[in-house]
Coordinates of C-alpha atoms and ligand atoms in Angstrom, one line a residue:
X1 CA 0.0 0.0 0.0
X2 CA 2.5 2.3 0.9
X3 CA 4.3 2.0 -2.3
X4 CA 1.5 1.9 -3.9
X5 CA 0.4 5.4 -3.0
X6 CA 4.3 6.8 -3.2
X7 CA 3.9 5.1 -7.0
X8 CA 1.3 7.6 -7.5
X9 CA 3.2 10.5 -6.9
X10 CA 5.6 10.2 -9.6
X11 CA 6.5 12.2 -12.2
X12 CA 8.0 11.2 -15.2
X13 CA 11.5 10.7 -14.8
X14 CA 11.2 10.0 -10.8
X15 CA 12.4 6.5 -9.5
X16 CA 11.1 5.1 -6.5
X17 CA 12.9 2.1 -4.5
X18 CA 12.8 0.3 -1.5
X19 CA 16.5 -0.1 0.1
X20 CA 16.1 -1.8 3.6
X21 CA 12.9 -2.6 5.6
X22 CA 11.2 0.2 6.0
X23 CA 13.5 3.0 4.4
X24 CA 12.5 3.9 1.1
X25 CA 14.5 6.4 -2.3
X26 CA 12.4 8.6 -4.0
X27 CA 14.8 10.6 -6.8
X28 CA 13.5 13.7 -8.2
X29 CA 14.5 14.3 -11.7
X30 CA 15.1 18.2 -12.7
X31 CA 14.3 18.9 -9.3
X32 CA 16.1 21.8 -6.8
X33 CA 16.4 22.1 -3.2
X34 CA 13.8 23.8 -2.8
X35 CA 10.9 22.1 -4.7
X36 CA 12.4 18.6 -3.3
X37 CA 11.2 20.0 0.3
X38 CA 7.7 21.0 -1.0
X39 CA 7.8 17.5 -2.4
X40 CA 8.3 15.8 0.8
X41 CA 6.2 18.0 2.5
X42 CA 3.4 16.7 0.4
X43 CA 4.5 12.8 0.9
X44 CA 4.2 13.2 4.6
X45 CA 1.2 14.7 4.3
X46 CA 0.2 11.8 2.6
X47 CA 1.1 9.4 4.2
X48 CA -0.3 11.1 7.7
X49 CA -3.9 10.2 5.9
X50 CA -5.2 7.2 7.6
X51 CA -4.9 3.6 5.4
X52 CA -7.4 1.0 6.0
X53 CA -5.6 -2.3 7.3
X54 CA -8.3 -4.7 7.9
X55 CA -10.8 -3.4 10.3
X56 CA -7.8 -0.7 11.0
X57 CA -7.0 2.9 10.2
X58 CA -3.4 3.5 10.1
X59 CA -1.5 6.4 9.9
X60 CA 1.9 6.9 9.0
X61 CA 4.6 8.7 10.2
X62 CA 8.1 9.6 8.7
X63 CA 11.1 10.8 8.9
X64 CA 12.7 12.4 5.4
X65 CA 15.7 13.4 4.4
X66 CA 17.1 15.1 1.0
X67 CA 20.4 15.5 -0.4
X68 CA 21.2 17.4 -3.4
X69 CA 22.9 16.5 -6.7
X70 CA 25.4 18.2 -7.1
X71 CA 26.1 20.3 -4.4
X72 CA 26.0 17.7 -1.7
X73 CA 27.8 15.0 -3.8
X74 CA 28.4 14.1 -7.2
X75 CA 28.4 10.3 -6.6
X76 CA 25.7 8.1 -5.6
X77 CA 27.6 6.7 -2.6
X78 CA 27.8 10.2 -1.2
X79 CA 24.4 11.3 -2.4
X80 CA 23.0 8.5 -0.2
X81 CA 24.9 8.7 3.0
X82 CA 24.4 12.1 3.5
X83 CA 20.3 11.5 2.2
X84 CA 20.4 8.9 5.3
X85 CA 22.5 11.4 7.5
X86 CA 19.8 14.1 6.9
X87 CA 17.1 11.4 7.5
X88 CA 18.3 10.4 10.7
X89 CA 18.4 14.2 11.7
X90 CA 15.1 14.9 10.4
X91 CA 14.1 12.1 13.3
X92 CA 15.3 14.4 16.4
X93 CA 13.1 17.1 15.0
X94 CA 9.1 17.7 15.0
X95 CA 9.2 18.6 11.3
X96 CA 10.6 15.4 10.1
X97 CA 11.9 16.7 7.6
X98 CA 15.7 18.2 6.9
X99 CA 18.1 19.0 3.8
X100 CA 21.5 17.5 4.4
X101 CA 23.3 20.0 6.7
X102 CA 27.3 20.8 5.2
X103 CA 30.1 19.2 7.6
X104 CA 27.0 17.4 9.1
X105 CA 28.8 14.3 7.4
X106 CA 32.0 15.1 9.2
X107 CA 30.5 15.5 12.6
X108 CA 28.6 12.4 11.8
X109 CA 31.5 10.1 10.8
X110 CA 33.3 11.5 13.9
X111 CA 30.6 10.3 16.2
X112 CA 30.9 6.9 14.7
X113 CA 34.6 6.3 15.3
X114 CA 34.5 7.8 19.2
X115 CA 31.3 5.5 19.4
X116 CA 33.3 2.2 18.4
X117 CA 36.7 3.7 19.7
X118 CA 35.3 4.2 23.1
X119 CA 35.0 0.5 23.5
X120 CA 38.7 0.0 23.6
X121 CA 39.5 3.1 25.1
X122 CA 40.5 1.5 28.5
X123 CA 42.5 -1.4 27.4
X124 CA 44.4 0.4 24.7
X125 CA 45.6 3.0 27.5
X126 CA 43.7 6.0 26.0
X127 CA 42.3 6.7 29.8
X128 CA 43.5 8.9 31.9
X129 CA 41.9 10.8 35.3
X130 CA 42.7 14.2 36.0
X131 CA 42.3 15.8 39.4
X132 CA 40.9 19.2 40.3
X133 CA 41.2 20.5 43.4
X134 CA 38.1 21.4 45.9
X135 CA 38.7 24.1 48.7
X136 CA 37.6 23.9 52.2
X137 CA 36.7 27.8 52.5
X138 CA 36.9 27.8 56.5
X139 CA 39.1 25.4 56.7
X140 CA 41.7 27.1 54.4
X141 CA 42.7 23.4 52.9
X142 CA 42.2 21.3 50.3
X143 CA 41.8 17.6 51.0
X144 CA 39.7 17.2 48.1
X145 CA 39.8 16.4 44.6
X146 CA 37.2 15.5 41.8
X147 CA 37.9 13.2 39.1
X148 CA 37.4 14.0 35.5
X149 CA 37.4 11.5 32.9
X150 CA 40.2 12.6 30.2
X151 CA 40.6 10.7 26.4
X152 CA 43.5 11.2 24.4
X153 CA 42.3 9.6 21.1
X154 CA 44.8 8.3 18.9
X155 CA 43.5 10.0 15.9
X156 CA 41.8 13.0 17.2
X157 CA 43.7 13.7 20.2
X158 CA 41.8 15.5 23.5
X159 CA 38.3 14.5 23.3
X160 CA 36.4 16.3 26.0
X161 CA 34.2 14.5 28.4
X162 CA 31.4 16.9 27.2
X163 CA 31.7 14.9 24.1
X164 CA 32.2 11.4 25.1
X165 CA 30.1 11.1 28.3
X166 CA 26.9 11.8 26.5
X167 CA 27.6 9.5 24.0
X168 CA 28.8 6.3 26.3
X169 CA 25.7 7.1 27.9
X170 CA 23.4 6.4 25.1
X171 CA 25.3 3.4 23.4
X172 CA 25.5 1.7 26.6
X173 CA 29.5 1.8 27.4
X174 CA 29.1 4.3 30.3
X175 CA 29.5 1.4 32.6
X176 CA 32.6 0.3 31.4
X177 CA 33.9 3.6 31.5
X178 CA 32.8 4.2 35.5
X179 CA 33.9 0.6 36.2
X180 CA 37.5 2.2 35.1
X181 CA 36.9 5.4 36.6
X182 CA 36.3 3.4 39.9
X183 CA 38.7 1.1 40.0
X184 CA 41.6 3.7 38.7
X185 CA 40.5 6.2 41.6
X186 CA 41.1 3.6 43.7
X187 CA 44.1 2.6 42.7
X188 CA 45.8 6.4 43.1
X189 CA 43.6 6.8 46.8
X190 CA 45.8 3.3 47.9
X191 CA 49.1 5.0 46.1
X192 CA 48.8 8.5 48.3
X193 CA 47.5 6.7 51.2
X194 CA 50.8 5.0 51.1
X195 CA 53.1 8.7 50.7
X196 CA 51.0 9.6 53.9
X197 CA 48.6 12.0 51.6
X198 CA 45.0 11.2 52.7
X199 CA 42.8 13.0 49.7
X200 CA 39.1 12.4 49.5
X201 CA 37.8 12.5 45.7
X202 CA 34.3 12.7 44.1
X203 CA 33.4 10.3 40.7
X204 CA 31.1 11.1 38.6
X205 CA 28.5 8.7 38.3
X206 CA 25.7 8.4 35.1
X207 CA 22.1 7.9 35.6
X208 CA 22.4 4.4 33.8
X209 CA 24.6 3.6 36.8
X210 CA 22.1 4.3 38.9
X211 CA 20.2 1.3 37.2
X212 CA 22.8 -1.1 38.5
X213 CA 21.5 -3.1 41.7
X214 CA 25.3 -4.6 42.0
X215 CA 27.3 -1.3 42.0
X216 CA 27.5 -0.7 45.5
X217 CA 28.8 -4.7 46.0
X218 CA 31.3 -4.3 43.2
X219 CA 32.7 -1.1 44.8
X220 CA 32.7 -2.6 48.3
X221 CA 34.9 -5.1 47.1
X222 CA 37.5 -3.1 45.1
X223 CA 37.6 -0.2 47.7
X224 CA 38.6 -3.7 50.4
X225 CA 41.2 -5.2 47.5
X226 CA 42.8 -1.6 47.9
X227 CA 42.3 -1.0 51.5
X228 CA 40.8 2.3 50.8
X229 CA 38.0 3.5 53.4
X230 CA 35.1 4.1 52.0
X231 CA 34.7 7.8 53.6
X232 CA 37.6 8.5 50.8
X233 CA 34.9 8.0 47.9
X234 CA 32.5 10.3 47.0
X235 CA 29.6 9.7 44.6
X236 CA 28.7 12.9 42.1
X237 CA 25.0 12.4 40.4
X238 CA 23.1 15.2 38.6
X239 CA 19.8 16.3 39.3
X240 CA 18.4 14.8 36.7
X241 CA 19.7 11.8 36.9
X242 CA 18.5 11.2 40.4
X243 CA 15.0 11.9 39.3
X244 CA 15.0 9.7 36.1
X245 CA 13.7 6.3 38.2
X246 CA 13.3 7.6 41.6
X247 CA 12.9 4.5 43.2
X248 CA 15.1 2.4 41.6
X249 CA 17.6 5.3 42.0
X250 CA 17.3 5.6 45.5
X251 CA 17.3 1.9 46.3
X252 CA 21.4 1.9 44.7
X253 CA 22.1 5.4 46.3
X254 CA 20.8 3.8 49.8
X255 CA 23.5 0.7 49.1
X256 CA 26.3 2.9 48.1
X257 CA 25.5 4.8 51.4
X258 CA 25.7 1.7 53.4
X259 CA 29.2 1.4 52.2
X260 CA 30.2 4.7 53.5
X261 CA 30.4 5.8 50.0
X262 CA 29.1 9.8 50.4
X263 CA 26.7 11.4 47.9
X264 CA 26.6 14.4 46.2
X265 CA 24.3 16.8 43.8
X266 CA 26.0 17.4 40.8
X267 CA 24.9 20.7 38.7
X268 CA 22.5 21.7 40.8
X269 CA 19.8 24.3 39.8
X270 CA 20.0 22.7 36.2
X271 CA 17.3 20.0 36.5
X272 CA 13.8 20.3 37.6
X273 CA 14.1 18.5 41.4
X274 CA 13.3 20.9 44.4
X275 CA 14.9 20.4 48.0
X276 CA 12.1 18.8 48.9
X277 CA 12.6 16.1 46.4
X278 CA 16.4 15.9 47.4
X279 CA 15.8 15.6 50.7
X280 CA 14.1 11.7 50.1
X281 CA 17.4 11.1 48.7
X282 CA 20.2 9.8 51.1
X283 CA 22.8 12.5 49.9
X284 CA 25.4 14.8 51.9
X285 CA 26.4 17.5 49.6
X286 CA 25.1 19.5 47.1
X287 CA 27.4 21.2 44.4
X288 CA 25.8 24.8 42.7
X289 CA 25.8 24.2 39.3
X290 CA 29.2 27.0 37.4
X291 CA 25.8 28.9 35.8
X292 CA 24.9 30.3 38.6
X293 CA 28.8 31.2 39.8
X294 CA 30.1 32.0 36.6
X295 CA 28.8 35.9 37.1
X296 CA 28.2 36.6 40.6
X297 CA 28.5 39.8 42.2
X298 CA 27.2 40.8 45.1
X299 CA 23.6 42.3 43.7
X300 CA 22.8 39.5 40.7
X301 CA 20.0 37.7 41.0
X302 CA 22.4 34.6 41.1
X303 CA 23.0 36.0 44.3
X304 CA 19.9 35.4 45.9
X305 CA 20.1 32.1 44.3
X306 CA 23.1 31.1 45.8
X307 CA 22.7 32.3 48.8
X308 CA 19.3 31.1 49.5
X309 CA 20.3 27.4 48.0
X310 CA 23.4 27.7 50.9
X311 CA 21.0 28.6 53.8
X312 CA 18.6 26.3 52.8
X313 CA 21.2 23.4 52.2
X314 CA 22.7 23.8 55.9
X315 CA 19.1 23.5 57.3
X316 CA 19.2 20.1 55.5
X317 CA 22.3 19.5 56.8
X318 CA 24.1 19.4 53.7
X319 CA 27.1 20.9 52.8
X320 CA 27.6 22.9 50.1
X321 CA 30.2 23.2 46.8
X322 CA 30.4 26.0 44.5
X323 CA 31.7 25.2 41.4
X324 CA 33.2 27.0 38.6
X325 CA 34.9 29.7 40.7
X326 CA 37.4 31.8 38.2
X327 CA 37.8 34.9 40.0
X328 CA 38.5 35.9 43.9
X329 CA 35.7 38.8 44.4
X330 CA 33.5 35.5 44.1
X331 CA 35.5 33.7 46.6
X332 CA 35.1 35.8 49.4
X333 CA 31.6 36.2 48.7
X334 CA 31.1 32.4 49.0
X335 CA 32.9 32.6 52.1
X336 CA 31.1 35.4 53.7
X337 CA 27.7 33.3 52.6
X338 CA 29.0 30.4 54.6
X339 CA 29.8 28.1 51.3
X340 CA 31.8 25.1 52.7
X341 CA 33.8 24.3 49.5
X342 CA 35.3 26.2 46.6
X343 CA 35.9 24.2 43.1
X344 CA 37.7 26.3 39.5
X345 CA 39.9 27.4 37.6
X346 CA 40.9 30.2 40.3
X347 CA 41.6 27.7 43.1
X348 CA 43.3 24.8 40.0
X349 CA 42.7 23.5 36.7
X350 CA 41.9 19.5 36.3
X351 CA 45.5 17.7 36.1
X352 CA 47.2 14.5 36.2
X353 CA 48.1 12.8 39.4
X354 CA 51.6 13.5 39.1
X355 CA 51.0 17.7 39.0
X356 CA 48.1 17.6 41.2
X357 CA 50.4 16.4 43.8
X358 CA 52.8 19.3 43.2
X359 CA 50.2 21.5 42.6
X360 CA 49.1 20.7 46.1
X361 CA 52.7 21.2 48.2
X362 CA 53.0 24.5 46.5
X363 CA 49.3 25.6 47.4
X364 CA 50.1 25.5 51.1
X365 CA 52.3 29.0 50.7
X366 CA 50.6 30.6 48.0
X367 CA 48.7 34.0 48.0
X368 CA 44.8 32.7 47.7
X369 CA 45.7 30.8 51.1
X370 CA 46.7 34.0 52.6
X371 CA 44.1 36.1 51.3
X372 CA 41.1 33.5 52.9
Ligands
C2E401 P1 31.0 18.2 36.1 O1 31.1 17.0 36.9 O2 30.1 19.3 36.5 O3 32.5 18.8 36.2 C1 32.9 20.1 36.2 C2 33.3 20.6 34.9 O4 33.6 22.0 34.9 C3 34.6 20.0 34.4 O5 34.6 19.9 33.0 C4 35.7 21.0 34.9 O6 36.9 20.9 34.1 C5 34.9 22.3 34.6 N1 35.4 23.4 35.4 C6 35.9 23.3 36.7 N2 36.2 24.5 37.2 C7 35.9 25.4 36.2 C8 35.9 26.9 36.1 O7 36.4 27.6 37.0 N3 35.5 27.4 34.9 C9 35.0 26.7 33.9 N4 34.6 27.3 32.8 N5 34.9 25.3 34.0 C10 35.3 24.7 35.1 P2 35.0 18.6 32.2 O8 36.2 18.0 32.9 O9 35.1 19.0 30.8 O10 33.8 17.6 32.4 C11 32.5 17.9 31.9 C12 31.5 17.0 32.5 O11 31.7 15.7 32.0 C13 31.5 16.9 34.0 O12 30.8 17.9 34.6 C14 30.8 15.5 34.2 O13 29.4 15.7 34.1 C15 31.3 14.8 33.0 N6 32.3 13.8 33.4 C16 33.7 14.0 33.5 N7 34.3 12.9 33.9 C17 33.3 12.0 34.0 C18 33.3 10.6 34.4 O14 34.4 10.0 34.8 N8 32.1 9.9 34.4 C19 31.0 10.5 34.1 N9 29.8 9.8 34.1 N10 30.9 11.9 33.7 C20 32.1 12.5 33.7
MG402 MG1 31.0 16.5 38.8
MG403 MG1 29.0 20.0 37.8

């Protein structure tokens, strides 16, 4: 039926074929961008028209894309996979409907290789965990560090976690990524412990981790093969990913918590939870989301936000991170507010193990200690 009624569309000259499934060509002869959209504009109009199946009215819905001859190839092979590129795009959107995007094809093939790179990532050495340094304001000290996930690809060098993260996360290798994250963490905590430097450092955990009933036993175990306490581990989950499946979510944060493992509110103020909602959840710190640091004087309405989110926290009896801190005014704003922990560029960048331990004997003497 379906090809039947895209059959009768046709002009002459048009081809119509089916490739795989349910994907189908339509090529336009002596046709430009522009009338190929008002083409398939009318074909999903079309096709939205109810077909009877039966006893059944079906409608149809689809996703199209269009690429060009010649401007977005001159060879069939091109011609298609950017056809099926803009097709998949056309997907994410409402309109269904896209002309293939330039360097979308670039972009696209990029996200392939880091997809099926990221598998081997770990084993091939690619992995490596940078420390940045989180500031006890009263305290004047830093024995404190989260861990960010670094990739030095072999083709494309840096890749940012920004990138990466996102995309472990929705073709399923974000687990083998934290499992290395954990176990690597570890592995430096047991190292320092032995120099006599006694660090606690936040991971960052994904909401598909949250998922995982045998998390908290698997980390129990590697934190006793390491002889690491527990109160050296802290768990970093966003907002969001908290509230994705409360109760299953809550039923792994409570095991992680019987380990000793503490929990912590990553990005907060970006999601849609309130305190109230947090409060259910068995966490112990709560980390301001950089947005709401990144310009705050004294009168900004971030202000109020900030320190209202502090005051509130501490009548929870959390405690309370500030991250994205670049300049000092900010600083000693935070402190006067009563913030319990300072985290940016102004205090120290993200670095290897190896600096962040130099970094940290050179922090005792410098100026920013003075000035708290
Ligand atoms: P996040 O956990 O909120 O980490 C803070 C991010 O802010 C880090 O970016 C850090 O480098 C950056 N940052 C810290 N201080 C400043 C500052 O003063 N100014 C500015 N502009 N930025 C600052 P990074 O390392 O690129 O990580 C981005 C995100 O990727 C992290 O956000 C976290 O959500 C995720 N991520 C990183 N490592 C891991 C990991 O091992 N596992 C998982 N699941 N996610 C990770
Ligand atoms: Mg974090
Ligand atoms: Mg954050």
């Amino acid at each position: 039926q379906l090809s039947r009624r895209l059959q009768a569309t046709l002009r002459p000259g048009d081809s119509l074929a089916r490739l795989v499934n349910d994907e189908m060509l339509l090529m336009l002869e002596n046709s430009d961008s522009d009338n190929a959209i008002a083409a398939a504009d009318r074909l999903h109009q079309l096709l939205l028209k109810p077909m009877r199946v039966g006893t059944l009215d079906v409608a149809l819905d689809c996703s199209i894309g269009i690429a060009a001859y010649p401007i977005h190839g001159n060879n069939p092979d091109d011609l298609l996979r950017r056809a099926a590129i803009a097709m998949q795009d056309a997907a994410q959107q409402s309109g269904r409907l896209e002309l293939y995007q330039e360097g979308r094809d670039d972009a696209h093939q990029r996200q392939i290789n880091l997809v099926r790179d990221l598998r081997h990532a770990a084993e091939r050495g690619e992995l490596i965990l940078y420390y940045q340094p989180k500031l006890d304001i009263p305290g004047r000290r830093v024995h404190e560090a989260e861990c960010l996930l670094r990739w030095n690809h072999p083709h494309y060098g840096m890749v940012s976690p920004g990138e990466f993260i996102p995309l472990a996360e929705r073709t399923g290798s974000i687990q083998l990524l934290t499992t290395w994250v954990i176990g690597e963490a570890l592995r430096q905590l047991h190292e320092w412990n032995g120099h006599g430097l006694v660090m606690q450092v936040s991971l960052n955990i994904s909401a598909e981790d949250l998922g995982d009933l045998q998390l908290a036993e698997r980390v129990r175990q590697q934190l006793a093969e390491q002889g690491v306490s527990a109160e050296q581990l802290v768990f970093e989950i966003t907002e969001s990913a908290m509230m994705r499946d409360q109760q299953r979510a809550l039923d792994v944060l409570l095991r992680l918590r019987a380990c000793g493992i503490q929990l912590s509110v990553d990005d907060f103020g970006t999601g849609y939870s309130s305190l109230a909602q947090l409060k259910r959840m068995p966490v112990q710190e709560l980390k301001i989301d950089q947005s709401f640091i990144r310009e705050l004087d004294e009168h900004s309405e971030d202000a109020v936000i900030v320190r209202s989110t502090i005051e509130m926290s501490h009548s929870l009896g959390l405690k309370v991170v500030a991250e994205g801190v670049e300049l000092a005014p900010m600083l000693e704003l935070l402190a006067r507010w009563g913030c319990d922990t300072a985290q940016g560029y102004l205090i120290g960048k993200p670095m290897p193990a190896a600096a962040f331990e130099q970094w940290l004997r050179q922090w005792q003497g410098s100026q920013l200690a003075k000035v708290l």
